[in-house]
Short mmCIF file of C-alpha atoms and ligand atoms in Angstrom, two decimals:
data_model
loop_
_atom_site.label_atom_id
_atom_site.label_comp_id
_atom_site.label_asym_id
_atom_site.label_seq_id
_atom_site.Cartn_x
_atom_site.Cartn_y
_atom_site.Cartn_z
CA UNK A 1 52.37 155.54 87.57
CA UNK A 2 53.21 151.70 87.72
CA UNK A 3 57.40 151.60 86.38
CA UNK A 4 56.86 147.77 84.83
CA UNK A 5 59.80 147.13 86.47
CA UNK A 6 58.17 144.99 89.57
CA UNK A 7 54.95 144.34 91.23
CA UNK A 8 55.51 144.29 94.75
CA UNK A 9 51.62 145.40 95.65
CA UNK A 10 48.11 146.35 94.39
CA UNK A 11 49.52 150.21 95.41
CA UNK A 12 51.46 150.77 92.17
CA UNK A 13 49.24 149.81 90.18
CA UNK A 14 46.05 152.56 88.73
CA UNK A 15 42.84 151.28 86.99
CA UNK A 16 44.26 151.80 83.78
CA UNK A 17 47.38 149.39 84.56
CA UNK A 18 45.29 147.11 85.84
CA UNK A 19 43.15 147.15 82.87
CA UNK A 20 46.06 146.80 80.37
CA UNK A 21 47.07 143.90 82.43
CA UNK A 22 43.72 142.09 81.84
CA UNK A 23 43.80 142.90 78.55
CA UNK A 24 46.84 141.61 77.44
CA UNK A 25 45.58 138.35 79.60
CA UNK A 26 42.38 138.15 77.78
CA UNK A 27 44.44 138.06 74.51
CA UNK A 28 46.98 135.08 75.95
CA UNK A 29 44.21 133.26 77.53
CA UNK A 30 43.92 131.34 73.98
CA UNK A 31 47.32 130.34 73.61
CA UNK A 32 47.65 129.42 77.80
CA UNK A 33 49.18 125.89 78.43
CA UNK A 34 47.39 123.24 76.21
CA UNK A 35 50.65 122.69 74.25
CA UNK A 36 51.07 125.93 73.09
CA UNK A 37 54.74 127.21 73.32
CA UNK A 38 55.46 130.95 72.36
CA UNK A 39 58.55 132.97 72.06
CA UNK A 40 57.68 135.76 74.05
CA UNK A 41 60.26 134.92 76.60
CA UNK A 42 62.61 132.50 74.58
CA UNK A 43 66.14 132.46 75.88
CA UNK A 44 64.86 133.80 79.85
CA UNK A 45 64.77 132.22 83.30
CA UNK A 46 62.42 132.96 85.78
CA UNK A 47 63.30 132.26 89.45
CA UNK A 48 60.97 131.39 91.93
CA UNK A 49 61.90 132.15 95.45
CA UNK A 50 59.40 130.26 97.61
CA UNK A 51 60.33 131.08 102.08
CA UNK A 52 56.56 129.98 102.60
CA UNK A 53 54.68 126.91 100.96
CA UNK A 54 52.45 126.85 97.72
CA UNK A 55 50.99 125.04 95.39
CA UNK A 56 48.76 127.35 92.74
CA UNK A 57 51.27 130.33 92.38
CA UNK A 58 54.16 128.45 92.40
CA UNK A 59 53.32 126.03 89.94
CA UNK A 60 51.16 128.60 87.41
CA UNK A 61 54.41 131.15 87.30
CA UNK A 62 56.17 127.92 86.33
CA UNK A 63 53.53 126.67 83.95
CA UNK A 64 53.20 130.53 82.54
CA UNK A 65 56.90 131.10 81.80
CA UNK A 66 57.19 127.50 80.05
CA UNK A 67 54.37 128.73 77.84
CA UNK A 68 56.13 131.62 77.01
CA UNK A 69 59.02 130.34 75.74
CA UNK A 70 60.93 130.79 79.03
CA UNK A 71 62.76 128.06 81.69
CA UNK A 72 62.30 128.07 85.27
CA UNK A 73 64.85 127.45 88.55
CA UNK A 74 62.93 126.79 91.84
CA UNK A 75 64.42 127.52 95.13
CA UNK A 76 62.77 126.13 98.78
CA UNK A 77 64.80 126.22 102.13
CA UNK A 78 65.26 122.29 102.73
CA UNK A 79 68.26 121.52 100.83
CA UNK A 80 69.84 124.76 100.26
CA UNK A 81 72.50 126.91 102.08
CA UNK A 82 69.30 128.59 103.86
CA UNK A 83 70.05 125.16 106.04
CA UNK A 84 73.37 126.50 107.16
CA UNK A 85 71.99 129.76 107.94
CA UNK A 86 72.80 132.09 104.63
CA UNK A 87 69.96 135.21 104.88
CA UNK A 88 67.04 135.32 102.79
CA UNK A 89 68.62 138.32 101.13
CA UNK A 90 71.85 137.13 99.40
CA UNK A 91 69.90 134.16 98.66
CA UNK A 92 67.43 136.39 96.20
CA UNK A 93 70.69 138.05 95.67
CA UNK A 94 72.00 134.78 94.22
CA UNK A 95 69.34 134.10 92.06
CA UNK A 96 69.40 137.53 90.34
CA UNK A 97 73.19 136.45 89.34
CA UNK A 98 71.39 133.17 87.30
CA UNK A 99 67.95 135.01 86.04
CA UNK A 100 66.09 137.67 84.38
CA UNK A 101 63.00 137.40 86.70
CA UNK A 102 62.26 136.45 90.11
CA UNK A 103 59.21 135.67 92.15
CA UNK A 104 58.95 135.79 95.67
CA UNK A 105 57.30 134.47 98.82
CA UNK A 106 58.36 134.83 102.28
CA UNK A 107 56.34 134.85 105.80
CA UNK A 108 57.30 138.32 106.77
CA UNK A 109 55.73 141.44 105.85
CA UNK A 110 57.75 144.15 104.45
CA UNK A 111 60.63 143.03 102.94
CA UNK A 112 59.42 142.53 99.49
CA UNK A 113 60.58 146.52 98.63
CA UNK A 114 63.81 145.87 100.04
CA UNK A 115 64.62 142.71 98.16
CA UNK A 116 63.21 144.53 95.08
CA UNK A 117 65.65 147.06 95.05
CA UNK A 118 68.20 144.42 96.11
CA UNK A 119 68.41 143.20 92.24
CA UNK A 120 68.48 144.84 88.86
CA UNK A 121 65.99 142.87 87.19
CA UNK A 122 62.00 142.49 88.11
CA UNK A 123 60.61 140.83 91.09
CA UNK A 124 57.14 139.99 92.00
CA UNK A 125 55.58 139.78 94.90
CA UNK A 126 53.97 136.30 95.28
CA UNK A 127 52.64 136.82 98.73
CA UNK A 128 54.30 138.50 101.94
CA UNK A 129 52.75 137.25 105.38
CA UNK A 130 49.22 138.60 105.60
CA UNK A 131 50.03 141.23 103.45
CA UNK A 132 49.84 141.36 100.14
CA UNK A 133 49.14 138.98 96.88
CA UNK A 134 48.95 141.53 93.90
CA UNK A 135 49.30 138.26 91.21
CA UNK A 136 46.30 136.95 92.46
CA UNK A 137 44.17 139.60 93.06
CA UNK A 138 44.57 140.39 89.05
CA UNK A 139 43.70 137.06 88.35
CA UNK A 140 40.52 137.20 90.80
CA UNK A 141 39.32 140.16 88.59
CA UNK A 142 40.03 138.79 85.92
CA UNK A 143 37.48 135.73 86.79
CA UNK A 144 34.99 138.70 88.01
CA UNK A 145 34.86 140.51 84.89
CA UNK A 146 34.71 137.20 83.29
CA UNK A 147 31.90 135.47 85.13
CA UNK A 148 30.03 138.76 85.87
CA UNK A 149 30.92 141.33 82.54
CA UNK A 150 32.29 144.05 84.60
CA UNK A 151 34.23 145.48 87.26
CA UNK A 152 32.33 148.32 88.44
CA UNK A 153 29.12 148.12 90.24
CA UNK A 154 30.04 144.96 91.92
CA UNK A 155 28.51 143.60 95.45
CA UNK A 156 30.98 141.48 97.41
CA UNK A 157 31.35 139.66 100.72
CA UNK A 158 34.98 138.71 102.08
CA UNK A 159 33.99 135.52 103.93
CA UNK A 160 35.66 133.91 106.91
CA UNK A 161 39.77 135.06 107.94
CA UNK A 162 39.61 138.21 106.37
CA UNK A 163 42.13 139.33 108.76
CA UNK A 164 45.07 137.79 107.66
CA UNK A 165 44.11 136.15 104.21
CA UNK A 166 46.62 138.34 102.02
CA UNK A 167 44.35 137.72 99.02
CA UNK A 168 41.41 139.54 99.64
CA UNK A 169 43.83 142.79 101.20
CA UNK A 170 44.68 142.74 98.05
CA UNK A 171 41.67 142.29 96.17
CA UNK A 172 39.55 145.15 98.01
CA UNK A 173 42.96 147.37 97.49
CA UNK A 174 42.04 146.33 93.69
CA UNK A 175 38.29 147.10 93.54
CA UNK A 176 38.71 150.41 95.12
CA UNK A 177 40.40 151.75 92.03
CA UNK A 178 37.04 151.18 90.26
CA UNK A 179 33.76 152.67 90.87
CA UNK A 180 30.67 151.94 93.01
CA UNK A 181 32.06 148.63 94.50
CA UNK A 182 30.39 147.49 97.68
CA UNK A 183 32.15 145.42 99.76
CA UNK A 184 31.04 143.73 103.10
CA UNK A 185 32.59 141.30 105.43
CA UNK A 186 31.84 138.24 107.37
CA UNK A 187 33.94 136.59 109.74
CA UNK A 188 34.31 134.98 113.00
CA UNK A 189 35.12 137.51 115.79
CA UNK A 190 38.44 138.53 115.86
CA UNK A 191 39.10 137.55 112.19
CA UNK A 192 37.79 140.80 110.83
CA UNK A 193 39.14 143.66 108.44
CA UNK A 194 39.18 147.17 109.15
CA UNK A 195 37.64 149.47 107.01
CA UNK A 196 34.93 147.64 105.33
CA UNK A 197 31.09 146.82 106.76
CA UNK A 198 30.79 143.30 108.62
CA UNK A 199 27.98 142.09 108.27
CA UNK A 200 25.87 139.23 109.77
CA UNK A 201 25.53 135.73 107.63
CA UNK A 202 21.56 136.52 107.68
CA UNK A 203 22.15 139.42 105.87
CA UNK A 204 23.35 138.00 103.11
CA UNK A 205 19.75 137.26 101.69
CA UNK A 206 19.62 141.16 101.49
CA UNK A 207 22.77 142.19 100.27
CA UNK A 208 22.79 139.68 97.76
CA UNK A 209 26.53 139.36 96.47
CA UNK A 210 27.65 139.22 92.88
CA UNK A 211 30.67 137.53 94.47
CA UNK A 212 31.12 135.04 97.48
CA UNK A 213 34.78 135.56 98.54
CA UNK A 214 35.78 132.75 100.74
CA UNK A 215 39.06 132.20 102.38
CA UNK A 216 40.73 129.61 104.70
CA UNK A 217 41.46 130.82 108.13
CA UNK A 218 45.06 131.10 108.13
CA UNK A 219 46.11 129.08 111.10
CA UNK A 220 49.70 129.73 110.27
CA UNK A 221 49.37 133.52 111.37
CA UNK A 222 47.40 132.93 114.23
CA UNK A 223 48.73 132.16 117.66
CA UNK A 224 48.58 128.60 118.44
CA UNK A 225 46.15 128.87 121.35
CA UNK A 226 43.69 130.24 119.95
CA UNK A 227 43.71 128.55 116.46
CA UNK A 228 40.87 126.17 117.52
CA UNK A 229 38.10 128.81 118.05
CA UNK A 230 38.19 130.03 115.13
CA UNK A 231 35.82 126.89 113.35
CA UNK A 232 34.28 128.13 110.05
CA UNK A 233 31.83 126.73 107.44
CA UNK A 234 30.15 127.60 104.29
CA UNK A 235 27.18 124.96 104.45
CA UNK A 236 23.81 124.17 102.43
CA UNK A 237 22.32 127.20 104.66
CA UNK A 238 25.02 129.79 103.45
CA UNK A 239 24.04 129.02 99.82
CA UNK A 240 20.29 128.46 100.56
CA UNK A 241 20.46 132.43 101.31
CA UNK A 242 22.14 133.21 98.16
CA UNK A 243 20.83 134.03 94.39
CA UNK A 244 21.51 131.78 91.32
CA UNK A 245 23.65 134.64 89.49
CA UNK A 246 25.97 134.83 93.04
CA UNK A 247 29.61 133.24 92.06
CA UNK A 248 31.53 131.57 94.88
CA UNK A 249 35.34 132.15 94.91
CA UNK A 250 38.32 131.11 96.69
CA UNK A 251 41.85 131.46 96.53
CA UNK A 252 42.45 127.35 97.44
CA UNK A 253 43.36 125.53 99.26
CA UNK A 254 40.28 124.87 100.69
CA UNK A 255 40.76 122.82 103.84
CA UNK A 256 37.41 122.78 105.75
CA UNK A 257 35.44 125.76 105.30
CA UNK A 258 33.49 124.61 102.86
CA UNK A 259 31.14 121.89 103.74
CA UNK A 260 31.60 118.83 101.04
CA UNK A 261 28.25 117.78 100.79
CA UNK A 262 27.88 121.23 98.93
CA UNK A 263 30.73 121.04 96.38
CA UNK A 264 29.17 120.33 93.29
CA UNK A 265 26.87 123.65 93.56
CA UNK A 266 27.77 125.08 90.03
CA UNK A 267 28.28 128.51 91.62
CA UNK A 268 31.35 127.72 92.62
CA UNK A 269 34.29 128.56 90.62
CA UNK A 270 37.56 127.28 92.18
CA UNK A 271 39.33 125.97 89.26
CA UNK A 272 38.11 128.65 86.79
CA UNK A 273 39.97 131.27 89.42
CA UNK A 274 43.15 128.48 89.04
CA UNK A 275 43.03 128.17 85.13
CA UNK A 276 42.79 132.13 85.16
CA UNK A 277 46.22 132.43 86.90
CA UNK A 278 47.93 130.79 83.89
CA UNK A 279 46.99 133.68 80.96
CA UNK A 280 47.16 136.50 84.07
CA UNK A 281 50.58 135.78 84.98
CA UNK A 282 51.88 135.52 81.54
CA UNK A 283 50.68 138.43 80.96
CA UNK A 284 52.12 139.74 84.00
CA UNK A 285 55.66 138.16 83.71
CA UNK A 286 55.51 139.74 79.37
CA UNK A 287 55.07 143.00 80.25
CA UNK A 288 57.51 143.13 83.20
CA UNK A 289 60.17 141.58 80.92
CA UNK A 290 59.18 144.00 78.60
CA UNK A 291 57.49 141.82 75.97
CA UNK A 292 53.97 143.69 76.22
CA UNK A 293 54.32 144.79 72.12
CA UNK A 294 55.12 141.20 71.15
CA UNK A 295 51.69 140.31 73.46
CA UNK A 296 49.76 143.52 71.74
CA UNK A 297 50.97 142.37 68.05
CA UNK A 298 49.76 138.41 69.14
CA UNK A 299 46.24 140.53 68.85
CA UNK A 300 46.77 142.06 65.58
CA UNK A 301 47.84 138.27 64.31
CA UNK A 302 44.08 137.36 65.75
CA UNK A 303 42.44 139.85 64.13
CA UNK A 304 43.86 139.34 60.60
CA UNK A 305 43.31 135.98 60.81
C1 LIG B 1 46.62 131.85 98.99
C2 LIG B 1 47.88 132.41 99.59
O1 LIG B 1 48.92 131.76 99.58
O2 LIG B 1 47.78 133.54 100.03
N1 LIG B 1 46.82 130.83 98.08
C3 LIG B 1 47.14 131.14 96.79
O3 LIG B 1 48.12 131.76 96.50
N2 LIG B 1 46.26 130.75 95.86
C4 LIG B 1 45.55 131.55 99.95
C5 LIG B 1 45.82 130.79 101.22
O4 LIG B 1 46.92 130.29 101.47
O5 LIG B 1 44.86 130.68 101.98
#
């Protein structure tokens, strides 16, 4: 059973969690960004705790906790005392001292737990090495079951570094908890995952995916000599040997996997994944401050109306 008190990884969390968290998205998604300021989280501060570059999840925690009401205090390395050598742990330490929330990042796997249980207050997990990205895969379903009406019965293919993109561990951790999922992947040798079926691109013609799942090869993770072999490209062939009703996603940032003379094709859905991250992660930073009634009642306000 999921405590509400963190969300390290896609592990604590059952079907029914995850479903609650979509829900109370669905019912923010409304009231995301676009000049609306709530009170859900008047009076808090979220700290964001970023060891390892981003763009997307730093910026849409931000953008989520000004929404709600809240304020936000951003930490990097260049600048700080990280400069003059003070750990990684007394610097989250720190921040607990100055806020009621904090979201991390760092390069390494496996510390997230023990910085967790570091502080008294919640912590997410906003990527850990090639780990784990629990914030985004809840956001990724949450574009599923809104582009494609459901979570069950889906047909996927993880596309490209599958080995060490964090997002899609996460994601397939998350579609296990629901039923009759199919998931295949397709990678460059030596990028692969363990545990699900790689296929060959021909085959995608016959497996015929609800969901495209493309992601970056990670060059970062990889050693630096063999970085270069590892050339990848979704093209005007990939998408000739895919069905109108297939959806194309991606964590971002794209760099140059996908081919540009392709990017218009309306199947892709990027941004929609981005814009998603906004109503998921309020939703995800209200409950864990323990705001889900005031996000439940926001419903009943709806339906009166
Ligand atoms: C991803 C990440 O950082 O894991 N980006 C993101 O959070 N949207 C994907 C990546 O870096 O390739």
């Amino acid at each position: 059973m999921w405590n509400k008190k963190n969300l390290l990884s896609v592990d604590q969390l059952s079907r029914g969690d995850i479903e609650f968290i979509l829900n109370c998205s669905k019912i923010l998604e409304p009231l995301s960004g676009r000049g609306n300021k709530l009170n859900i989280c008047k009076g808090e501060i979220l700290a964001e705790i970023f060891f390892e570059p981003s763009t997307r999840t730093e910026k849409s925690f931000q953008a989520a906790m000004y929404t709600l009401g809240g304020e936000v205090i951003l930490h990097k390395d260049p600048g700080s005392s990280r400069e003059k050598g003070e750990s990684k742990e007394d610097t989250v330490k720190m921040f607990e001292q100055y806020s009621d929330i904090i979201v991390v990042r760092d390069p390494e796997i496996g510390l997230m737990k023990k910085y967790a249980d570091l502080v008294n207050i919640p912590l997410i997990n906003a990527g850990d090495g090639a780990n784990e990205h629990p914030s985004q895969a809840l956001l990724d379903l949450y574009t599923i079951n809104k582009e494609i009406g459901r979570l069950d019965d889906i047909t996927m293919v993880l596309m490209a570094d599958i080995k060490y993109a964090r997002a899609v561990h996460s994601l397939l951790k998350a579609l296990r908890k629901f039923s009759s999922n199919k998931i295949y992947g397709i990678s460059p040798k030596g990028l692969e995952m363990p545990g699900i079926e790689m296929i060959d691109i021909d085959e995608l013609k016959r497996v015929n995916p609800d969901i495209l799942y493309v992601t970056r090869i990670q060059k970062e993770r990889i050693p630096t000599e063999e970085r270069d072999k590892f050339a990848f490209r979704v093209d005007a062939r990939t998408l000739s040997l895919l069905s109108s009703h297939t959806r194309i996603m991606h964590p971002l940032p794209r760099i140059d996997e996908i081919d540009p003379a392709i990017s218009n094709d309306n199947r892709f859905i990027f941004f929609k994944q981005v814009r998603n991250g906004l109503h998921t992660r309020m939703a995800i930073i209200s409950i864990l401050m323990g705001h889900e009634d005031e996000v439940l009642a926001i419903k009943d306000i709806h339906k009166k109306n």
